[in-house]
């Protein structure tokens, strides 16, 4: 396998970028006139109710403002404005766990969004600026609820359905939400699973802000019903009007909050804007996925993550494509499910995570060959660095060496793609995110802004504000500044630091090397070590603990905990893992379980008491310790721990 793969130009018709020449021209245009170039895209792409006055306001950095004075509505941008030309085109193509499908046209979607917006407004008193928590399975009502919030101007906060009642409660309270939209449950692997009981439990304490729970009956399993609080979605929905006048929103009004992990125990409510967010969601759909209105596009993410927001709902609908929503899992009834769906719906773009690719490779190496996958043009990956063997299988077996792979690097905070190949233009290298997209100024630097050598690791920063960037952390401006603008400077000015390391090769290709902070990436899910440690600490037998990521065959990274027991012989390792995971499941959810632990006499701390996680990471990986251990309170502990881990 040679190292560079040129796009097969014959599979693309009218791509946004047909060559690197075109890419470079636009980069240059942004270079010469940054604001003007952004403005030209905003003018072309957005259906403004009234036009903005300024493009970018940097006067209160890092609280950047884009397209101030403009009025628009994201539900209009994603649905209503398409009605004249696409009312009979499928907007959402839903495939249930059991394989049944439902085609929802743009016309039908508009009606459902309006009825739901009326329901939220009339039945629950939701109005502009109110927060609505959505705790839903992957069913069309989830997307409809998002768009209904957007239509009203309410701010949604989706909580991933795998999060526990504690995690849900914390997010409800932080956002001071008025309404929870949920479902009794849904289906996974042929069996019903439940969500409503988790909501009930979350609301037992401290969620006085919640006035109502709106419940979609999906699996019709038994649930408890709190009279006066709980209401049935279908009943409420039925008699609503099919008309709803979209709220004219300011460009900078918040569109949604999405909680993500940081390096402290408390999740951060990442706040996104209206105009800048939807502009970039749509542009990247067109650039990176080459999406055309006749295309059927499938992203396997859950709507509870940013990928589901930008690249299942907002991006594809703003671009006027058909977006697939899938209730089930990729391995049921077998590891050919995804490929069967690609064949069935003639999917053109398929977007998933490296962890899923590794799993499907392992469980069904030959499955892709059993289906006609010739409709595919683009294969996407996101969430963590993809390893070369997984990349190769994806390219050769799924893509038949004919598709472009887009390794898209971005984050909850960036709103949309930052670094990615352009499918008809960029010669790709395996497991490499390649180049920053036009309009995005990504630099790999030292913390003081000095340049790093080619091939050396540095901090990945975005050194100019961009339209879809995080606006603040909900209710915590200070933490916003500290988290993203506190570590790196360029020309003396704080710049956005992603938390990731990266390096550039001689040809300017960027490879992401992973998080440099205390965040673990488990199956593409971001989990803060501090959050996990706080939970592990609740375990009766444990005196102290430190948690790190450890390479894992399928998950990318797994969770590895070093624990110090109060009484060394009080509990067996197996029982302790069970105890810890019980607590983690209740506190965070099943995505945050520990894979392994080491019972150690102490954890390495500096004289000021800070745990040296870097050393623990190296030990968990089985790497040689190269770090300076002289600042440790007790340097000899390193060898002791190493011996325990090696067994
Ligand atoms: C973190 C963001 C953005 C959607 C999914 C996760 C890692 C993301 C890549 C990639 C290497 C990647 C980074 C980033 N990441 N994409 N293509 N190559 N690493 O969103 O939960 O906000 O996590 O995921 O470490 O900081 P998120």
XYZ file of C-alpha atoms and ligand atoms in Angstrom:
674
model
C 0.000 0.000 0.000
C 1.604 3.266 -1.045
C 1.228 6.126 1.343
C -0.812 8.580 -0.689
C -4.208 7.918 -2.242
C -5.525 10.259 -4.878
C -9.252 10.859 -5.067
C -11.051 9.052 -7.876
C -12.320 12.136 -9.664
C -14.731 10.139 -11.847
C -17.022 9.423 -8.890
C -17.590 13.114 -8.144
C -19.857 15.423 -10.100
C -19.418 19.121 -9.441
C -17.619 18.862 -6.118
C -17.082 22.037 -4.098
C -13.335 21.475 -4.542
C -12.124 19.507 -7.545
C -8.401 19.999 -6.956
C -5.849 21.174 -4.429
C -5.493 24.242 -6.612
C -9.080 25.207 -5.820
C -8.490 24.500 -2.142
C -5.410 26.714 -2.087
C -7.213 29.505 -3.914
C -9.902 29.665 -1.287
C -7.385 29.485 1.553
C -5.649 32.444 -0.060
C -8.906 34.317 -0.388
C -9.544 33.881 3.337
C -5.953 35.012 3.933
C -6.422 38.257 2.070
C -9.936 39.011 3.204
C -11.011 36.865 6.136
C -14.236 38.644 7.013
C -15.243 39.393 3.458
C -14.875 35.760 2.464
C -16.926 34.555 5.414
C -19.529 37.191 4.569
C -19.796 35.956 0.997
C -20.619 32.456 2.270
C -23.083 33.792 4.845
C -24.832 35.744 2.081
C -24.944 32.796 -0.270
C -25.945 30.060 2.171
C -28.209 31.597 4.785
C -31.823 32.513 4.289
C -31.675 35.721 6.336
C -34.905 37.243 7.641
C -32.897 40.425 7.847
C -29.251 40.915 7.061
C -26.456 41.338 9.600
C -24.589 44.614 10.189
C -21.140 43.355 11.089
C -19.313 40.184 10.117
C -17.020 39.675 13.099
C -16.861 41.643 16.315
C -13.626 41.003 18.191
C -13.959 43.860 20.658
C -14.736 41.588 23.606
C -12.405 38.679 22.817
C -12.625 35.748 23.331
C -16.375 36.355 23.313
C -16.405 36.709 19.539
C -19.576 37.688 17.757
C -20.452 36.751 14.202
C -23.030 38.306 11.908
C -24.455 40.609 14.588
C -27.713 42.293 13.728
C -28.813 39.450 11.463
C -32.094 37.617 11.973
C -32.751 34.028 10.976
C -34.252 30.792 12.196
C -32.449 27.459 12.038
C -35.668 25.439 11.555
C -36.409 27.628 8.555
C -32.869 27.094 7.256
C -33.179 23.305 7.672
C -36.795 22.709 6.689
C -39.169 25.484 5.623
C -36.979 27.149 3.041
C -36.725 23.807 1.185
C -40.475 23.357 0.877
C -40.830 25.109 -2.461
C -38.540 22.588 -4.149
C -38.345 19.522 -1.921
C -41.594 18.989 -0.122
C -41.824 15.420 -1.484
C -38.167 14.542 -0.989
C -37.268 12.359 1.981
C -35.656 14.445 4.697
C -35.327 11.805 7.391
C -35.082 8.135 6.554
C -35.618 6.206 9.751
C -34.582 2.591 10.113
C -35.869 0.903 13.241
C -33.984 -1.760 15.173
C -36.222 -4.408 13.578
C -35.420 -3.224 10.040
C -38.684 -1.402 9.318
C -38.263 1.949 7.662
C -40.109 5.227 7.604
C -39.590 7.984 5.047
C -40.359 11.460 6.345
C -40.479 14.025 3.555
C -39.493 17.661 3.992
C -43.199 18.489 3.727
C -44.122 16.045 6.471
C -41.167 17.132 8.607
C -42.296 20.756 8.423
C -45.731 19.750 9.728
C -44.297 17.634 12.543
C -41.899 20.378 13.601
C -44.692 22.957 13.644
C -47.065 20.759 15.599
C -44.340 19.953 18.103
C -43.379 23.619 18.413
C -47.031 24.441 19.099
C -47.200 21.649 21.626
C -44.059 22.853 23.438
C -45.399 26.380 23.472
C -49.058 25.777 24.267
C -48.893 22.763 26.558
C -45.650 23.412 28.385
C -45.262 27.178 28.091
C -41.893 26.969 26.361
C -40.746 30.222 24.829
C -37.619 31.835 23.457
C -34.570 31.280 25.642
C -36.083 28.500 27.786
C -34.016 25.341 28.138
C -35.423 21.987 27.082
C -33.593 18.768 27.943
C -33.953 16.033 25.360
C -33.224 12.519 26.649
C -34.226 10.375 23.735
C -33.491 7.260 21.742
C -32.629 7.488 18.049
C -36.146 8.025 16.757
C -37.478 10.786 14.493
C -39.194 12.574 17.386
C -35.734 13.405 18.727
C -34.773 15.343 15.593
C -38.250 16.876 15.415
C -37.939 18.063 19.027
C -34.584 19.701 18.288
C -36.023 21.558 15.310
C -39.163 22.502 17.256
C -36.947 24.108 19.907
C -35.066 25.943 17.186
C -38.315 27.148 15.673
C -39.437 28.605 19.017
C -35.989 29.876 19.900
C -35.790 27.600 22.926
C -32.360 26.218 23.778
C -32.110 22.452 23.688
C -29.693 20.427 25.733
C -29.539 16.828 24.612
C -28.299 14.317 27.123
C -27.034 11.070 25.599
C -29.412 8.205 26.432
C -26.546 6.172 27.873
C -25.964 8.644 30.688
C -27.167 7.734 34.165
C -29.876 9.474 36.184
C -27.214 11.306 38.213
C -25.533 12.626 35.081
C -28.927 13.620 33.667
C -29.915 15.367 36.899
C -26.690 17.405 37.024
C -27.227 18.596 33.449
C -30.901 19.460 34.064
C -29.990 21.498 37.126
C -27.045 23.281 35.537
C -29.184 24.360 32.587
C -32.263 25.066 34.774
C -34.409 23.364 32.170
C -38.207 23.600 32.231
C -39.108 20.521 30.204
C -37.682 17.056 29.612
C -38.601 15.333 26.368
C -38.046 11.608 26.586
C -39.439 8.228 25.565
C -40.574 5.205 27.512
C -37.605 3.576 25.832
C -36.829 2.049 22.466
C -35.425 -1.157 20.962
C -31.898 -2.449 20.815
C -30.826 -5.860 19.476
C -34.438 -6.959 19.192
C -35.290 -6.149 22.781
C -36.891 -3.152 24.466
C -34.764 -0.969 26.720
C -35.942 1.823 29.015
C -35.267 5.548 29.425
C -38.230 6.935 31.348
C -37.252 5.261 34.654
C -33.904 7.085 34.436
C -35.728 10.396 34.053
C -38.008 9.551 36.989
C -34.988 8.885 39.156
C -33.201 12.043 38.031
C -36.238 14.142 38.909
C -36.468 12.744 42.429
C -34.057 15.305 43.793
C -33.176 18.884 43.019
C -34.860 19.313 39.641
C -37.590 21.715 40.770
C -36.991 23.680 37.555
C -38.678 20.882 35.555
C -42.387 21.470 35.167
C -43.235 18.711 32.696
C -42.005 15.517 31.134
C -43.150 14.823 27.601
C -43.028 11.103 26.846
C -42.948 9.470 23.431
C -44.376 5.960 23.646
C -42.013 3.937 21.544
C -41.904 0.442 23.020
C -45.076 0.639 25.134
C -43.454 -1.095 28.071
C -44.871 -0.366 31.530
C -43.725 2.922 33.049
C -44.678 4.894 36.127
C -46.652 8.030 35.448
C -46.552 11.148 37.608
C -49.920 12.861 37.181
C -49.702 16.545 36.449
C -46.071 16.285 35.404
C -45.925 13.540 32.776
C -47.700 13.923 29.463
C -48.051 11.766 26.386
C -46.375 13.188 23.291
C -48.767 11.632 20.788
C -51.892 12.864 22.588
C -50.555 16.371 22.988
C -49.281 16.456 19.424
C -52.513 15.388 17.786
C -54.596 18.532 17.974
C -51.893 21.121 17.379
C -51.947 23.466 14.443
C -49.732 22.683 11.460
C -48.618 26.307 11.244
C -46.008 27.941 13.393
C -44.352 31.265 12.696
C -40.608 30.841 13.150
C -39.160 33.068 15.858
C -36.741 35.536 14.263
C -33.523 34.817 16.138
C -30.458 37.004 16.468
C -27.337 35.529 14.929
C -25.747 35.251 18.354
C -28.747 33.822 20.227
C -27.841 30.407 21.659
C -29.121 27.504 19.560
C -28.220 24.732 21.978
C -26.121 23.589 24.897
C -24.255 20.328 24.846
C -22.443 19.110 27.924
C -18.989 17.654 27.524
C -16.156 16.598 29.793
C -13.254 18.739 30.787
C -10.391 18.371 33.179
C -12.436 19.075 36.312
C -15.244 16.910 37.684
C -18.049 19.142 36.457
C -19.233 18.785 32.838
C -19.176 21.934 30.718
C -22.293 23.203 28.972
C -20.843 24.133 25.592
C -22.983 26.931 24.172
C -23.417 27.275 20.421
C -24.782 30.174 18.416
C -27.459 30.342 15.755
C -26.010 31.830 12.553
C -22.356 30.871 12.777
C -23.183 27.317 13.774
C -25.692 26.590 11.040
C -23.533 28.268 8.401
C -20.557 26.023 9.092
C -22.749 22.913 9.551
C -24.097 23.441 6.058
C -20.796 24.440 4.456
C -18.912 21.438 5.807
C -21.720 19.101 4.705
C -21.217 20.407 1.195
C -17.427 20.545 1.315
C -16.416 17.472 3.287
C -19.289 15.123 2.436
C -19.903 16.542 -1.047
C -23.565 16.191 -0.198
C -26.048 16.847 -2.995
C -29.786 17.068 -2.546
C -30.310 13.705 -4.266
C -27.860 12.017 -1.881
C -28.727 9.643 0.939
C -26.293 10.190 3.725
C -25.825 8.168 6.889
C -23.997 9.101 10.050
C -24.124 6.371 12.704
C -23.595 8.673 15.695
C -26.152 9.211 18.421
C -27.933 12.571 18.506
C -26.665 12.870 22.087
C -23.209 13.802 20.768
C -22.137 16.793 18.714
C -21.693 14.552 15.666
C -25.382 13.729 15.856
C -26.305 17.401 16.168
C -24.212 18.742 13.317
C -24.033 15.759 10.998
C -27.319 13.895 11.454
C -29.739 16.741 11.954
C -28.584 20.299 11.290
C -25.950 19.887 8.561
C -27.695 17.373 6.286
C -31.073 19.111 6.532
C -29.617 22.581 5.985
C -27.928 21.128 2.898
C -31.266 19.647 1.768
C -30.133 16.018 1.672
C -31.728 12.813 2.958
C -30.356 11.876 6.354
C -30.605 8.372 7.771
C -31.465 7.874 11.421
C -30.885 4.420 12.851
C -32.372 3.130 16.084
C -30.300 -0.032 16.373
C -26.671 -1.075 16.684
C -24.206 -1.950 13.880
C -23.751 -5.555 15.055
C -27.381 -6.675 15.154
C -28.619 -9.018 13.785
C -25.030 -9.439 12.573
C -21.914 -7.434 11.719
C -23.244 -6.900 8.194
C -26.105 -4.637 9.322
C -24.465 -1.385 8.183
C -23.515 -2.755 4.780
C -26.984 -4.201 4.345
C -28.402 -0.734 5.004
C -25.948 0.881 2.567
C -27.192 -1.500 -0.125
C -30.868 -1.141 0.807
C -30.903 2.664 0.758
C -28.082 3.206 -1.772
C -26.216 5.307 0.726
C -23.680 7.728 -0.764
C -21.830 8.905 2.318
C -21.222 6.806 5.405
C -19.820 8.430 8.552
C -18.789 6.527 11.655
C -16.176 6.244 14.406
C -12.902 4.274 14.450
C -14.184 2.180 17.355
C -17.098 0.975 15.192
C -14.768 0.309 12.264
C -12.484 -1.790 14.466
C -15.440 -3.714 15.859
C -16.978 -4.393 12.440
C -13.574 -5.374 11.080
C -13.037 -7.804 13.920
C -16.535 -9.283 13.940
C -17.235 -9.292 10.241
C -14.122 -8.944 8.158
C -15.805 -10.364 5.044
C -19.264 -8.885 5.565
C -18.803 -5.859 3.262
C -18.115 -8.218 0.332
C -21.604 -9.707 0.650
C -23.372 -6.477 -0.265
C -23.488 -4.046 -3.151
C -21.748 -0.996 -1.742
C -21.190 0.707 -5.081
C -23.387 3.677 -4.155
C -20.726 4.859 -1.667
C -18.509 7.809 -2.596
C -17.302 8.970 0.786
C -16.415 7.187 3.996
C -15.999 9.356 7.039
C -14.386 8.806 10.394
C -14.411 10.916 13.545
C -13.811 10.905 17.273
C -10.301 9.590 17.762
C -7.198 8.864 15.765
C -7.887 5.928 13.462
C -5.228 3.229 13.354
C -3.761 2.197 9.993
C -5.138 -1.400 9.951
C -8.698 -0.162 10.537
C -8.159 2.566 7.941
C -6.908 0.028 5.386
C -9.874 -2.307 5.872
C -12.306 0.621 5.648
C -10.639 1.872 2.470
C -10.207 -1.453 0.716
C -13.093 -3.633 1.875
C -15.843 -1.132 2.552
C -14.808 1.445 -0.031
C -13.534 -1.083 -2.584
C -10.469 1.193 -2.941
C -12.722 3.579 -4.784
C -14.055 5.946 -2.118
C -12.468 8.935 -0.474
C -11.931 8.585 3.240
C -12.460 11.776 5.182
C -10.730 11.613 8.556
C -12.507 14.560 10.128
C -10.931 16.200 13.140
C -13.149 18.442 15.269
C -14.736 18.768 18.698
C -17.955 19.550 20.526
C -16.560 23.049 20.926
C -15.749 23.633 17.263
C -19.321 22.923 16.116
C -18.148 21.394 12.843
C -15.120 19.976 11.054
C -11.810 21.785 11.444
C -9.233 19.566 9.767
C -10.290 17.151 7.074
C -9.583 16.014 3.542
C -11.808 17.410 0.798
C -13.044 14.251 -0.886
C -12.518 15.159 -4.536
C -9.369 17.185 -3.996
C -7.102 16.026 -1.204
C -4.611 13.199 -1.780
C -5.096 11.307 1.467
C -2.668 9.531 3.735
C -3.912 6.727 5.990
C -4.944 7.822 9.454
C -4.228 11.477 8.783
C -6.695 14.349 9.058
C -4.621 16.177 6.370
C -5.290 19.938 6.146
C -7.318 22.629 7.885
C -10.442 23.500 5.937
C -10.506 26.872 4.186
C -11.460 29.551 6.716
C -9.936 27.605 9.601
C -6.502 28.720 10.770
C -5.038 25.719 12.576
C -1.512 26.012 13.921
C 0.705 23.610 15.805
C 2.672 25.653 18.284
C 4.367 25.746 21.652
C 2.376 27.328 24.462
C 4.150 30.658 23.913
C 3.281 30.646 20.237
C 6.680 29.681 18.912
C 6.794 27.301 16.008
C 7.432 23.571 16.403
C 9.687 21.695 14.019
C 8.262 19.601 11.240
C 7.531 16.137 12.596
C 7.489 17.320 16.214
C 4.464 17.292 18.477
C 2.936 20.598 19.503
C -0.316 22.076 20.743
C -3.091 22.245 18.195
C -4.578 25.733 18.242
C -7.106 27.532 16.078
C -5.613 30.971 15.983
C -8.450 32.945 14.400
C -12.078 32.952 15.561
C -14.441 31.015 13.280
C -18.239 31.243 12.978
C -19.220 27.902 14.557
C -16.940 28.132 17.583
C -18.162 27.668 21.156
C -19.490 30.981 22.502
C -19.102 30.292 26.189
C -19.657 27.652 28.847
C -23.235 27.999 30.078
C -23.220 30.236 33.135
C -19.459 30.149 33.422
C -17.651 32.720 31.291
C -14.585 32.453 33.447
C -14.232 28.724 32.939
C -14.683 29.294 29.204
C -11.714 31.656 29.117
C -9.609 29.449 31.326
C -10.434 26.193 29.509
C -9.822 27.345 25.963
C -7.881 30.602 26.003
C -5.734 30.091 29.080
C -2.952 27.865 27.805
C -1.646 29.120 24.477
C -0.743 32.505 23.076
C 0.143 33.716 19.607
C 1.841 37.096 19.273
C 1.001 37.690 22.908
C -2.717 37.168 22.323
C -4.617 34.200 23.826
C -5.701 31.744 21.137
C -8.110 28.786 21.173
C -6.344 25.637 22.341
C -8.123 22.383 21.483
C -6.570 20.241 24.207
C -5.070 18.035 21.471
C -1.539 17.493 20.346
C -0.683 17.314 16.658
C 2.220 17.273 14.256
C 2.847 18.265 10.686
C 4.928 16.408 8.107
C 7.160 17.908 5.370
C 4.191 18.197 3.043
C 2.099 20.078 5.578
C -0.178 17.129 6.449
C -1.512 17.325 9.997
C -1.758 14.198 12.154
C -3.641 14.407 15.459
C -1.706 12.737 18.258
C -4.435 12.858 20.915
C -5.396 14.728 24.068
C -2.719 16.459 26.074
C -5.025 17.060 29.039
C -6.702 14.793 31.561
C -9.412 13.630 29.230
C -9.827 10.013 28.127
C -11.322 9.089 24.778
C -13.292 5.864 25.283
C -14.888 4.644 22.044
C -14.837 8.221 20.813
C -16.580 9.438 23.985
C -14.839 12.083 25.964
C -14.599 11.400 29.668
C -12.671 13.492 32.171
C -10.382 11.616 34.545
C -11.484 13.936 37.354
C -15.121 12.909 36.858
C -14.193 9.230 37.052
C -11.891 9.712 40.024
C -14.584 11.533 41.974
C -16.884 8.536 41.481
C -14.262 5.892 42.222
C -13.501 7.715 45.444
C -17.054 7.046 46.643
C -16.127 3.371 46.955
C -16.028 2.518 50.659
C -12.746 0.575 50.539
C -10.774 3.170 48.572
C -8.529 5.804 50.124
C -7.142 7.391 46.959
C -7.192 6.791 43.231
C -5.880 8.025 39.905
C -7.365 7.190 36.549
C -5.711 7.117 33.129
C -6.463 5.940 29.614
C -4.925 2.689 28.416
C -4.857 1.559 24.766
C -7.723 -0.835 24.040
C -8.185 -2.956 20.927
C -11.758 -1.867 20.175
C -12.418 1.182 22.337
C -9.242 3.008 21.379
C -8.709 3.880 24.999
C -10.033 2.037 28.002
C -10.188 3.237 31.601
C -7.451 2.059 33.949
C -7.605 2.952 37.649
C -4.827 2.932 40.204
C -6.413 2.512 43.604
C -5.047 2.790 47.103
C -7.056 0.803 49.659
C -7.801 1.941 53.181
C -7.137 -1.608 54.369
C -4.932 -3.476 51.864
C -6.468 -6.919 52.301
C -10.091 -5.944 52.740
C -11.341 -6.816 49.239
C -10.300 -8.863 46.215
C -9.408 -7.168 42.936
C -12.392 -8.754 41.163
C -14.874 -7.583 43.790
C -13.314 -4.161 43.787
C -13.710 -3.778 40.001
C -17.365 -4.801 40.382
C -17.870 -2.245 43.152
C -16.183 0.530 41.182
C -18.163 -0.190 38.041
C -21.430 -0.246 39.920
C -20.693 3.270 41.111
C -19.474 4.473 37.700
C -22.588 3.111 36.030
C -24.826 4.953 38.480
C -22.829 8.195 38.436
C -21.969 8.529 34.763
C -23.303 5.623 32.732
C -22.232 2.368 31.125
C -19.860 4.193 28.752
C -17.529 4.985 31.651
C -16.756 1.557 33.088
C -13.265 0.622 34.243
C -11.524 -2.093 32.224
C -8.846 -2.858 34.742
C -7.357 -1.646 37.983
C -4.115 -1.948 39.877
C -4.139 -1.974 43.658
C -1.123 0.094 44.677
C 0.319 1.297 48.002
C 0.288 4.921 46.837
C 0.006 7.073 43.698
C 2.931 9.211 42.538
C 2.467 12.776 43.724
C 4.596 15.869 43.414
C 5.668 17.577 46.607
C 2.774 19.960 46.130
C 0.380 17.008 46.094
C -0.468 16.878 42.379
C -0.844 13.373 40.943
C 1.618 12.757 38.103
C -0.785 11.097 35.711
C 1.689 11.134 32.860
C 3.812 8.568 34.658
C 0.784 6.444 35.404
C -0.227 6.608 31.750
C 3.174 5.351 30.663
C 3.065 2.513 33.186
C -0.415 1.452 32.052
C 0.820 1.397 28.452
C 3.854 -0.633 29.456
C 6.157 2.144 28.248
C 9.528 2.881 29.681
C 9.464 5.787 32.145
C 11.342 8.663 30.566
C 9.770 11.436 32.619
C 11.703 13.206 35.303
C 10.618 11.681 38.604
C 12.820 13.843 40.807
C 9.983 16.215 41.677
C 8.012 13.358 43.207
C 7.495 13.225 46.918
C 8.554 9.566 46.824
C 10.313 8.643 43.539
C 10.649 4.988 44.596
C 6.893 4.499 44.270
C 7.255 4.464 40.472
C 9.194 1.197 40.444
C 6.822 -0.346 42.959
C 3.784 0.487 40.816
C 5.532 -0.698 37.653
C 6.140 -4.096 39.220
C 2.535 -4.413 40.344
C 1.181 -3.572 36.898
C 3.610 -5.906 35.136
C 2.431 -8.598 37.558
C -12.000 15.039 20.691
C -13.321 15.731 20.644
C -16.115 15.775 17.141
C -16.976 14.683 17.202
C -16.708 13.538 18.079
C -16.035 13.759 19.388
C -10.796 13.614 19.298
C -12.071 13.913 17.135
C -10.655 13.145 15.678
C -9.898 12.694 14.556
C -8.143 12.216 16.015
C -10.058 13.083 16.950
C -9.911 14.762 19.734
C -10.901 15.856 20.084
N -10.976 13.555 17.840
N -11.892 13.665 15.841
N -10.399 12.697 13.304
N -8.642 12.242 14.780
N -8.801 12.620 17.121
O -16.307 14.993 19.953
O -16.420 14.461 22.378
O -15.945 16.793 21.580
O -14.238 14.965 21.368
O -12.061 13.843 19.927
O -9.182 14.377 20.854
O -10.406 16.808 20.995
P -15.780 15.345 21.378
